Amino acid sequence: MNEIAFDLEHQPSYASLILNLQANQTVLVEAGAMAAMDSHIQMKSKMRGGLMKSLGRMLGGESLFLSEFTAVGKPGQLYLSPGVPGDVQHYYLKGDGRCLIVQSGGFVACSPTVEIDTQFQGLRGFFSGESLFMVRASGKGDIWFSSYGAILEIPIEQEYVVDTGYIVAFEDTLDYSVEMIAGLSFRGLMTGIFGGEGLVCRFRGQGKLWIQSREIFSLINFLNPFRPTRSSD
Amino acid sequence: MEIQLLQQPDSAIAKVILEANEEIVAEAGAMIAMSPHINANTTLRQGKGGGLLGGLKRLLGGESLFLSVFRSLGRSGEIYLAPDFMGDLLVYEMQGEELIAQSTAYVASASTVDVDLGFPGFKRAILSGESLFWLTISGHGPVLLSSFGAIYSVPVNGEYIVDTGHIVAFERSLNFDIGKPPGSTWLSTFLGGEGFVCRFKGRGTVYCQTHNPGAFGRLVGSQLPPR
């Protein structure tokens, strides 16, 4: 279910999110994600929850500002595109106290009644090496998140293991722990590649998990040897 | 073993369902997510050019050094595998014949499939600066290959020419020869920016990718700050 009417086009590799706002309906959007809109839609940059919370957002790898878009007086349409080509997924927060944990770079938009918390420290284990930051969405309303590559939903019944670099979002009904699987590690072999330390997240319980089919580090690793070498002079 | 390809063609990902105690071998780093009872082991595949030296050769070839072996302990399990690049996946069923694949195209294979490093017939391609490395694949069972961009197959009957950077894999029933494009001289090949081409002869299938990773890497990489 959803409060804001929406369409997704060009999934999964070039997803574009189209929001059909009712008269005077408002949506919060990641700064810079707006691609096109009707001319009567008003935009306001907003620091939600004051300066300190906004700073927390910045530290979380998220831009400092969210933009607030309102269809003033009559319905209006808004096109949103994430910065990296890939997929977009919708989720509805029921307002029952359950939260959604989202990879911080993946936030696209949400209802104004959704609270985005970047200060929570629940995923400390993620911070080793992969620099993966997560935000917690709570409250009631719609949220959209994005990834590089396609998004796949995995319903977890008991337990599942995921490479930390591929986590897009998960329901907080799942317990999680970050661990090293030695059998996956190829660190210390002077391969000079990012990742590959065998860091995985083990989820337990019942809930939904979303993973992405590609990781941006792989592209960076590939391009690295093609960079020019610094000249000696 | 059952392999389902999802989200084709440009963000393709493979969902592999393993039976109890079945194994799949995958390029290190290809695992995205899996059932909790799947056991992982990273191994160095000892091929014709195996051992440490083979490993170094693979490193130079742009291939990661290690392969991971995943085994579903005691009961069936599932594992998601994906390549590095945006692009498609292909399942090729080995039936005792040989398949030659570009190293960057290899994602995974059944444990009943042999993957040997290198292919002697391709020494000149390595010299050409394409930094290609080749795998000789044999045995029985499925092989999962990836492409940069989309994959198309060319059934060769007679003669056919493919740029080496666009080859994903080809059947060993084909004879082949690496060289310059027909009608060109070595100088014009060099100046024209066309790489080496592979001339196939006989009957068999060549799998090609729509985009050349080397060309993409040179274009984008040259715009990045120096190392």
Coordinates of C-alpha atoms in Angstrom, one line a residue:
Chain A
M1 CA 0.0 0.0 0.0
N2 CA 1.1 3.6 -0.4
E3 CA 0.0 7.1 0.4
I4 CA 1.7 8.9 -2.5
A5 CA 0.8 7.6 -6.0
F6 CA 3.8 6.5 -8.0
D7 CA 5.2 4.7 -11.0
L8 CA 8.5 3.2 -11.7
E9 CA 9.9 3.2 -15.2
H10 CA 13.0 1.7 -16.9
Q11 CA 13.7 -0.8 -14.1
P12 CA 16.0 -2.4 -13.2
S13 CA 19.1 -0.7 -14.7
Y14 CA 17.9 2.9 -15.2
A15 CA 15.0 3.2 -12.9
S16 CA 13.1 6.5 -12.7
L17 CA 10.6 7.2 -10.0
I18 CA 7.5 9.2 -10.9
L19 CA 5.5 10.7 -8.1
N20 CA 1.9 11.8 -8.7
L21 CA 1.2 14.2 -5.9
Q22 CA -2.3 15.2 -5.0
A23 CA -3.2 18.8 -4.4
N24 CA -1.1 20.2 -1.5
Q25 CA 0.6 16.8 -0.9
T26 CA 4.3 17.0 0.1
V27 CA 7.2 14.6 -0.3
L28 CA 10.7 14.7 1.0
V29 CA 13.4 14.0 -1.6
E30 CA 17.2 13.5 -1.5
A31 CA 18.8 16.8 -2.6
G32 CA 19.7 16.6 -6.2
A33 CA 17.4 13.7 -7.1
M34 CA 14.7 15.8 -8.8
A35 CA 14.9 15.4 -12.6
A36 CA 11.8 17.1 -13.9
M37 CA 8.4 18.3 -12.5
D38 CA 5.3 20.3 -13.2
S39 CA 5.9 24.1 -12.8
H40 CA 3.5 24.7 -10.0
I41 CA 5.4 22.3 -7.6
Q42 CA 7.2 24.3 -5.0
M43 CA 10.5 23.2 -3.6
K44 CA 11.9 24.1 -0.2
S45 CA 15.2 22.9 1.2
K46 CA 14.8 21.7 4.6
M47 CA 16.9 20.8 7.5
R48 CA 14.8 18.2 9.3
G49 CA 15.0 18.1 13.0
G50 CA 17.4 21.1 13.3
L51 CA 21.0 21.5 12.5
M52 CA 22.4 18.7 14.6
K53 CA 20.3 16.1 13.0
S54 CA 21.2 17.4 9.6
L55 CA 24.9 17.2 10.5
G56 CA 24.3 13.6 11.4
R57 CA 22.9 13.1 8.0
M58 CA 26.0 14.6 6.4
L59 CA 28.2 12.3 8.5
G60 CA 26.2 9.4 7.4
G61 CA 27.3 10.0 3.9
E62 CA 23.9 11.5 3.1
S63 CA 23.6 15.1 1.8
L64 CA 22.9 17.7 4.4
F65 CA 19.6 18.8 3.0
L66 CA 16.5 17.1 2.0
S67 CA 14.3 19.0 -0.4
E68 CA 10.6 19.3 0.3
F69 CA 8.3 19.3 -2.8
T70 CA 4.7 20.4 -2.6
A71 CA 2.1 20.3 -5.3
V72 CA 0.5 23.7 -4.5
G73 CA -3.2 24.0 -5.2
K74 CA -3.6 21.2 -7.7
P75 CA -2.1 17.7 -8.4
G76 CA 1.3 17.6 -9.9
Q77 CA 4.0 15.2 -11.2
L78 CA 7.6 14.8 -10.1
Y79 CA 10.3 12.7 -11.8
L80 CA 13.1 11.5 -9.5
S81 CA 16.4 9.9 -10.6
P82 CA 19.0 8.5 -8.2
G83 CA 22.6 9.7 -8.9
V84 CA 23.8 6.2 -9.9
P85 CA 22.0 4.2 -12.5
G86 CA 20.2 1.3 -11.1
D87 CA 17.0 0.2 -9.5
V88 CA 14.4 1.8 -7.1
Q89 CA 12.3 0.0 -4.6
H90 CA 9.2 1.2 -2.6
Y91 CA 8.4 0.3 1.0
Y92 CA 5.5 1.3 3.2
L93 CA 6.1 1.9 6.9
K94 CA 2.9 1.0 8.7
G95 CA 3.5 3.1 11.8
D96 CA 3.5 0.0 14.0
G97 CA 6.9 0.9 15.5
R98 CA 8.9 -1.3 13.1
C99 CA 11.7 0.3 11.2
L100 CA 13.5 -0.1 7.9
I101 CA 17.3 0.1 7.7
V102 CA 18.6 1.5 4.5
Q103 CA 22.1 1.9 3.1
S104 CA 22.6 5.6 3.5
G105 CA 23.5 6.4 -0.1
G106 CA 20.3 4.6 -1.2
F107 CA 17.8 7.0 0.2
V108 CA 15.6 8.6 -2.6
A109 CA 12.4 10.0 -1.1
C110 CA 9.8 9.6 1.7
S111 CA 6.5 10.9 3.1
P112 CA 6.9 13.8 5.4
T113 CA 5.6 11.7 8.2
V114 CA 8.6 9.4 8.0
E115 CA 11.6 10.0 10.3
I116 CA 15.1 9.4 8.9
D117 CA 17.6 8.8 11.7
T118 CA 21.3 8.8 10.7
Q119 CA 22.6 8.9 14.3
F120 CA 21.8 5.3 15.2
Q121 CA 24.7 3.1 16.0
G122 CA 23.2 -0.3 15.5
L123 CA 25.5 -1.4 12.8
R124 CA 28.9 -0.6 14.2
G125 CA 30.2 -3.8 12.8
F126 CA 29.7 -2.5 9.3
F127 CA 32.3 0.2 9.8
S128 CA 35.3 -2.0 9.4
G129 CA 36.7 -1.4 5.9
E130 CA 33.6 -1.2 3.8
S131 CA 32.6 2.3 5.0
L132 CA 28.9 1.2 4.8
F133 CA 26.6 3.5 6.6
M134 CA 23.0 2.8 7.2
V135 CA 20.1 5.1 8.1
R136 CA 16.9 4.1 10.0
A137 CA 13.5 5.0 8.7
S138 CA 10.6 5.0 11.2
G139 CA 7.1 6.4 11.5
K140 CA 4.3 5.9 9.0
G141 CA 4.3 6.5 5.2
D142 CA 6.1 5.7 2.0
I143 CA 9.9 5.4 1.4
W144 CA 11.8 4.8 -1.8
F145 CA 15.4 3.6 -1.9
S146 CA 17.8 2.9 -4.8
S147 CA 20.9 0.8 -5.6
Y148 CA 23.5 0.4 -8.3
G149 CA 22.3 -2.7 -10.3
A150 CA 19.0 -4.4 -9.8
I151 CA 17.3 -4.8 -6.4
L152 CA 16.2 -8.3 -5.4
E153 CA 13.9 -9.0 -2.5
I154 CA 14.8 -12.0 -0.3
P155 CA 12.2 -13.1 2.3
I156 CA 14.2 -14.5 5.2
E157 CA 12.5 -17.3 7.2
Q158 CA 15.3 -18.2 9.5
E159 CA 18.8 -17.2 8.5
Y160 CA 20.7 -15.8 5.5
V161 CA 24.2 -14.7 4.8
V162 CA 25.0 -11.6 2.7
D163 CA 28.2 -9.9 1.5
T164 CA 28.1 -6.5 3.3
G165 CA 28.7 -4.6 0.1
Y166 CA 25.4 -5.8 -1.4
I167 CA 23.0 -4.9 1.3
V168 CA 20.4 -2.3 0.2
A169 CA 17.8 -2.4 3.0
F170 CA 16.2 -4.7 5.5
E171 CA 13.4 -4.8 8.0
D172 CA 14.4 -4.4 11.6
T173 CA 12.5 -7.5 12.6
L174 CA 15.8 -9.2 11.5
D175 CA 18.7 -9.6 13.9
Y176 CA 22.0 -9.2 12.3
S177 CA 25.7 -9.7 13.1
V178 CA 28.7 -8.9 11.0
E179 CA 31.3 -11.6 10.8
M180 CA 34.3 -12.7 8.8
I181 CA 34.1 -15.9 6.8
A182 CA 37.7 -17.1 6.4
G183 CA 36.7 -19.2 3.5
L184 CA 35.7 -16.2 1.5
S185 CA 38.7 -14.0 2.3
F186 CA 41.4 -13.3 -0.2
R187 CA 43.0 -10.5 1.7
G188 CA 46.7 -10.4 2.3
L189 CA 47.5 -11.8 -1.1
M190 CA 48.5 -8.5 -2.6
T191 CA 45.7 -8.6 -5.0
G192 CA 45.2 -4.8 -4.5
I193 CA 41.5 -5.1 -4.8
F194 CA 38.9 -3.4 -2.7
G195 CA 36.6 -5.7 -0.8
G196 CA 37.2 -9.4 -0.7
E197 CA 37.9 -9.5 3.0
G198 CA 35.2 -12.0 3.4
L199 CA 33.0 -9.7 5.5
V200 CA 29.4 -10.8 5.6
C201 CA 26.3 -9.9 7.5
R202 CA 24.4 -12.8 9.0
F203 CA 20.6 -12.1 9.3
R204 CA 18.4 -14.1 11.7
G205 CA 14.7 -14.1 12.2
Q206 CA 11.8 -13.3 9.9
G207 CA 11.7 -10.3 7.6
K208 CA 12.5 -9.0 4.2
L209 CA 16.0 -8.1 2.9
W210 CA 16.8 -6.3 -0.3
I211 CA 20.1 -6.9 -2.1
Q212 CA 21.7 -5.3 -5.2
S213 CA 23.0 -7.3 -8.1
R214 CA 26.1 -5.1 -8.7
E215 CA 28.5 -3.2 -6.5
I216 CA 30.2 0.1 -7.5
F217 CA 33.5 -1.0 -6.0
S218 CA 33.9 -3.6 -8.7
L219 CA 33.7 -0.9 -11.3
I220 CA 36.3 1.2 -9.4
N221 CA 38.6 -1.9 -9.1
F222 CA 38.3 -2.5 -12.8
L223 CA 39.1 1.1 -13.8
N224 CA 42.0 1.6 -11.4
P225 CA 44.7 0.0 -13.6
F226 CA 43.6 2.2 -16.5
R227 CA 44.4 5.4 -14.7
P228 CA 47.4 7.3 -16.0
T229 CA 50.6 6.8 -14.1
R230 CA 52.1 9.9 -12.5
S231 CA 55.0 11.2 -14.7
S232 CA 58.3 11.4 -13.0
D233 CA 59.1 15.1 -13.6
Chain B
M1 CA 22.0 -27.9 -9.5
E2 CA 19.5 -25.4 -10.9
I3 CA 20.6 -22.0 -12.2
Q4 CA 18.0 -19.3 -12.6
L5 CA 19.0 -16.1 -14.3
L6 CA 17.2 -13.0 -13.0
Q7 CA 17.1 -9.3 -14.0
Q8 CA 18.5 -9.9 -17.4
P9 CA 19.9 -8.5 -19.5
D10 CA 21.9 -5.6 -18.0
S11 CA 21.9 -6.3 -14.2
A12 CA 21.8 -10.1 -14.5
I13 CA 22.2 -12.1 -11.4
A14 CA 22.2 -15.9 -11.0
K15 CA 20.3 -17.7 -8.3
V16 CA 21.8 -21.2 -7.9
I17 CA 20.0 -23.9 -6.1
L18 CA 22.3 -26.6 -4.8
E19 CA 21.3 -30.0 -3.8
A20 CA 22.5 -31.5 -0.5
N21 CA 26.3 -31.7 -0.5
E22 CA 26.5 -30.3 -4.0
E23 CA 29.3 -27.9 -4.9
I24 CA 29.7 -24.9 -7.1
V25 CA 33.0 -23.2 -7.9
A26 CA 32.9 -19.4 -8.4
E27 CA 35.2 -16.5 -9.0
A28 CA 36.2 -15.1 -5.6
G29 CA 34.0 -12.1 -4.9
A30 CA 31.0 -13.4 -7.0
M31 CA 29.0 -14.4 -4.0
I32 CA 26.3 -11.9 -3.0
A33 CA 24.1 -13.8 -0.6
M34 CA 23.5 -17.4 0.4
S35 CA 21.8 -19.8 2.7
P36 CA 23.5 -20.0 6.1
H37 CA 24.6 -23.7 5.9
I38 CA 26.6 -23.2 2.7
N39 CA 30.3 -23.7 3.4
A40 CA 32.8 -21.5 1.6
N41 CA 36.4 -22.3 0.8
T42 CA 38.8 -20.2 -1.3
T43 CA 41.2 -22.2 -3.4
L44 CA 44.0 -21.7 -5.9
R45 CA 43.1 -23.7 -9.0
Q46 CA 46.1 -25.7 -10.2
G47 CA 45.8 -25.6 -13.9
K48 CA 48.3 -26.2 -16.7
G49 CA 50.0 -23.0 -15.6
G50 CA 49.0 -23.5 -12.0
G51 CA 50.8 -23.0 -8.8
L52 CA 52.2 -19.7 -7.7
L53 CA 53.4 -18.8 -11.1
G54 CA 50.0 -19.5 -12.6
G55 CA 48.4 -17.3 -9.9
L56 CA 50.7 -14.5 -10.8
K57 CA 49.9 -14.9 -14.5
R58 CA 46.3 -14.7 -13.7
L59 CA 46.8 -11.6 -11.6
L60 CA 48.5 -9.9 -14.6
G61 CA 45.7 -11.0 -16.7
G62 CA 43.3 -9.0 -14.6
E63 CA 41.7 -12.1 -13.1
S64 CA 41.3 -12.3 -9.4
L65 CA 43.7 -14.8 -7.9
F66 CA 41.4 -17.2 -6.2
L67 CA 38.3 -19.3 -6.8
S68 CA 35.8 -20.0 -4.0
V69 CA 34.1 -23.4 -3.6
F70 CA 30.7 -23.4 -2.1
R71 CA 29.2 -26.5 -0.7
S72 CA 25.6 -27.0 0.6
L73 CA 26.1 -29.0 3.7
G74 CA 23.5 -31.7 4.5
R75 CA 20.6 -30.2 2.7
S76 CA 19.8 -28.1 -0.3
G77 CA 20.6 -24.4 -0.3
E78 CA 20.7 -21.4 -2.5
I79 CA 23.3 -18.9 -3.5
Y80 CA 23.2 -15.7 -5.5
L81 CA 26.2 -15.0 -7.8
A82 CA 26.9 -11.9 -9.9
P83 CA 29.7 -10.6 -12.0
D84 CA 31.5 -7.3 -11.7
F85 CA 30.3 -5.5 -14.8
M86 CA 26.9 -4.3 -15.8
G87 CA 25.8 -6.9 -18.3
D88 CA 24.3 -10.3 -19.0
L89 CA 24.9 -13.9 -17.9
L90 CA 24.9 -17.1 -19.9
V91 CA 24.7 -20.7 -18.8
Y92 CA 26.7 -23.0 -21.1
E93 CA 26.2 -26.7 -20.6
M94 CA 29.5 -28.6 -21.0
Q95 CA 29.1 -32.0 -22.6
G96 CA 32.7 -33.3 -22.8
E97 CA 33.9 -30.8 -25.4
E98 CA 36.2 -27.9 -24.7
L99 CA 35.2 -24.3 -24.4
I100 CA 37.7 -21.4 -24.4
A101 CA 36.5 -18.4 -22.4
Q102 CA 37.9 -15.0 -21.6
S103 CA 39.0 -14.9 -18.0
T104 CA 36.9 -11.8 -17.1
A105 CA 33.8 -13.7 -18.4
Y106 CA 34.1 -16.6 -16.0
V107 CA 31.7 -16.4 -13.0
A108 CA 31.1 -20.0 -11.9
S109 CA 30.9 -23.7 -12.8
A110 CA 29.9 -27.0 -11.4
S111 CA 32.6 -28.9 -9.6
T112 CA 32.4 -31.6 -12.4
V113 CA 33.8 -28.9 -14.8
D114 CA 37.5 -28.4 -15.1
V115 CA 38.8 -24.9 -15.5
D116 CA 42.4 -24.6 -16.7
L117 CA 44.3 -21.4 -16.7
G118 CA 45.6 -20.1 -19.9
F119 CA 45.5 -21.3 -23.4
P120 CA 48.7 -21.7 -25.4
G121 CA 47.1 -20.7 -28.7
F122 CA 46.6 -17.2 -27.4
K123 CA 50.1 -16.0 -26.4
R124 CA 50.0 -13.3 -29.1
A125 CA 46.7 -11.9 -27.8
I126 CA 48.4 -11.2 -24.4
L127 CA 51.2 -9.4 -26.2
S128 CA 48.7 -7.2 -28.0
G129 CA 48.1 -5.2 -24.8
E130 CA 44.5 -6.2 -24.5
S131 CA 45.6 -7.9 -21.2
L132 CA 43.3 -10.8 -22.0
F133 CA 43.7 -14.0 -20.3
W134 CA 42.0 -17.2 -21.4
L135 CA 40.6 -20.2 -19.7
T136 CA 40.2 -23.7 -21.1
I137 CA 37.0 -25.2 -19.8
S138 CA 36.2 -28.9 -20.1
G139 CA 34.2 -31.7 -18.5
H140 CA 30.5 -32.0 -17.9
G141 CA 28.0 -29.6 -16.3
P142 CA 27.0 -25.9 -16.4
V143 CA 29.3 -23.0 -16.7
L144 CA 28.2 -19.5 -15.9
L145 CA 29.7 -16.7 -18.0
S146 CA 29.2 -13.0 -18.0
S147 CA 29.5 -10.2 -20.5
F148 CA 30.0 -6.5 -20.6
G149 CA 26.8 -5.4 -22.2
A150 CA 24.6 -7.9 -23.9
I151 CA 25.6 -11.4 -25.1
Y152 CA 25.0 -12.6 -28.7
S153 CA 26.0 -15.9 -30.2
V154 CA 27.3 -16.4 -33.7
P155 CA 27.0 -19.8 -35.2
V156 CA 30.1 -20.1 -37.4
N157 CA 30.0 -22.3 -40.4
G158 CA 33.0 -21.5 -42.6
E159 CA 34.9 -18.4 -41.5
Y160 CA 34.2 -15.5 -39.2
I161 CA 36.2 -12.6 -37.6
V162 CA 35.7 -11.2 -34.1
D163 CA 37.7 -8.5 -32.3
T164 CA 39.5 -10.2 -29.3
G165 CA 38.0 -7.7 -26.8
H166 CA 34.5 -8.8 -27.8
I167 CA 34.9 -12.5 -27.3
V168 CA 33.2 -14.0 -24.3
A169 CA 33.8 -17.7 -25.2
F170 CA 33.9 -20.1 -28.1
E171 CA 33.7 -23.8 -28.8
R172 CA 37.0 -25.6 -29.2
S173 CA 35.6 -27.3 -32.3
L174 CA 36.6 -24.1 -34.1
N175 CA 40.0 -23.5 -35.5
F176 CA 41.3 -20.0 -34.9
D177 CA 44.1 -17.6 -35.6
I178 CA 44.9 -14.3 -34.0
G179 CA 46.0 -11.5 -36.2
K180 CA 45.2 -8.1 -37.7
P181 CA 42.0 -7.3 -39.4
P182 CA 42.0 -8.4 -43.1
G183 CA 43.2 -5.7 -45.5
S184 CA 45.1 -3.8 -42.9
T185 CA 48.8 -3.4 -42.2
W186 CA 50.2 -3.6 -38.7
L187 CA 50.7 0.1 -38.8
S188 CA 47.2 0.9 -39.8
T189 CA 45.9 -1.5 -37.1
F190 CA 47.9 0.3 -34.5
L191 CA 46.9 3.8 -35.7
G192 CA 43.3 2.9 -36.3
G193 CA 42.9 1.7 -32.8
E194 CA 41.4 -1.6 -33.8
G195 CA 42.7 -4.4 -31.7
F196 CA 43.7 -7.8 -32.6
V197 CA 41.1 -10.0 -34.2
C198 CA 40.4 -13.6 -34.0
R199 CA 39.7 -15.5 -37.3
F200 CA 37.6 -18.5 -36.7
K201 CA 37.3 -21.4 -39.1
G202 CA 35.1 -24.5 -39.1
R203 CA 31.9 -25.2 -37.3
G204 CA 30.9 -24.0 -33.8
T205 CA 29.5 -21.2 -31.8
V206 CA 31.2 -18.0 -30.7
Y207 CA 29.7 -16.0 -27.9
C208 CA 30.3 -12.2 -28.2
Q209 CA 29.7 -9.2 -25.9
T210 CA 28.3 -6.0 -27.3
H211 CA 31.0 -3.9 -25.4
N212 CA 34.7 -4.1 -25.0
P213 CA 35.8 -3.8 -21.4
G214 CA 39.3 -2.6 -22.5
A215 CA 38.0 0.2 -24.6
F216 CA 35.7 1.3 -21.8
G217 CA 38.6 1.1 -19.3
R218 CA 40.9 3.2 -21.5
L219 CA 38.3 5.8 -22.1
V220 CA 37.2 6.4 -18.5
G221 CA 40.5 5.5 -16.9
S222 CA 42.5 8.1 -18.9
Q223 CA 40.2 10.8 -17.5
L224 CA 40.9 9.9 -13.9
P225 CA 43.6 11.4 -11.7
P226 CA 47.0 9.6 -12.0
R227 CA 47.8 6.7 -9.8

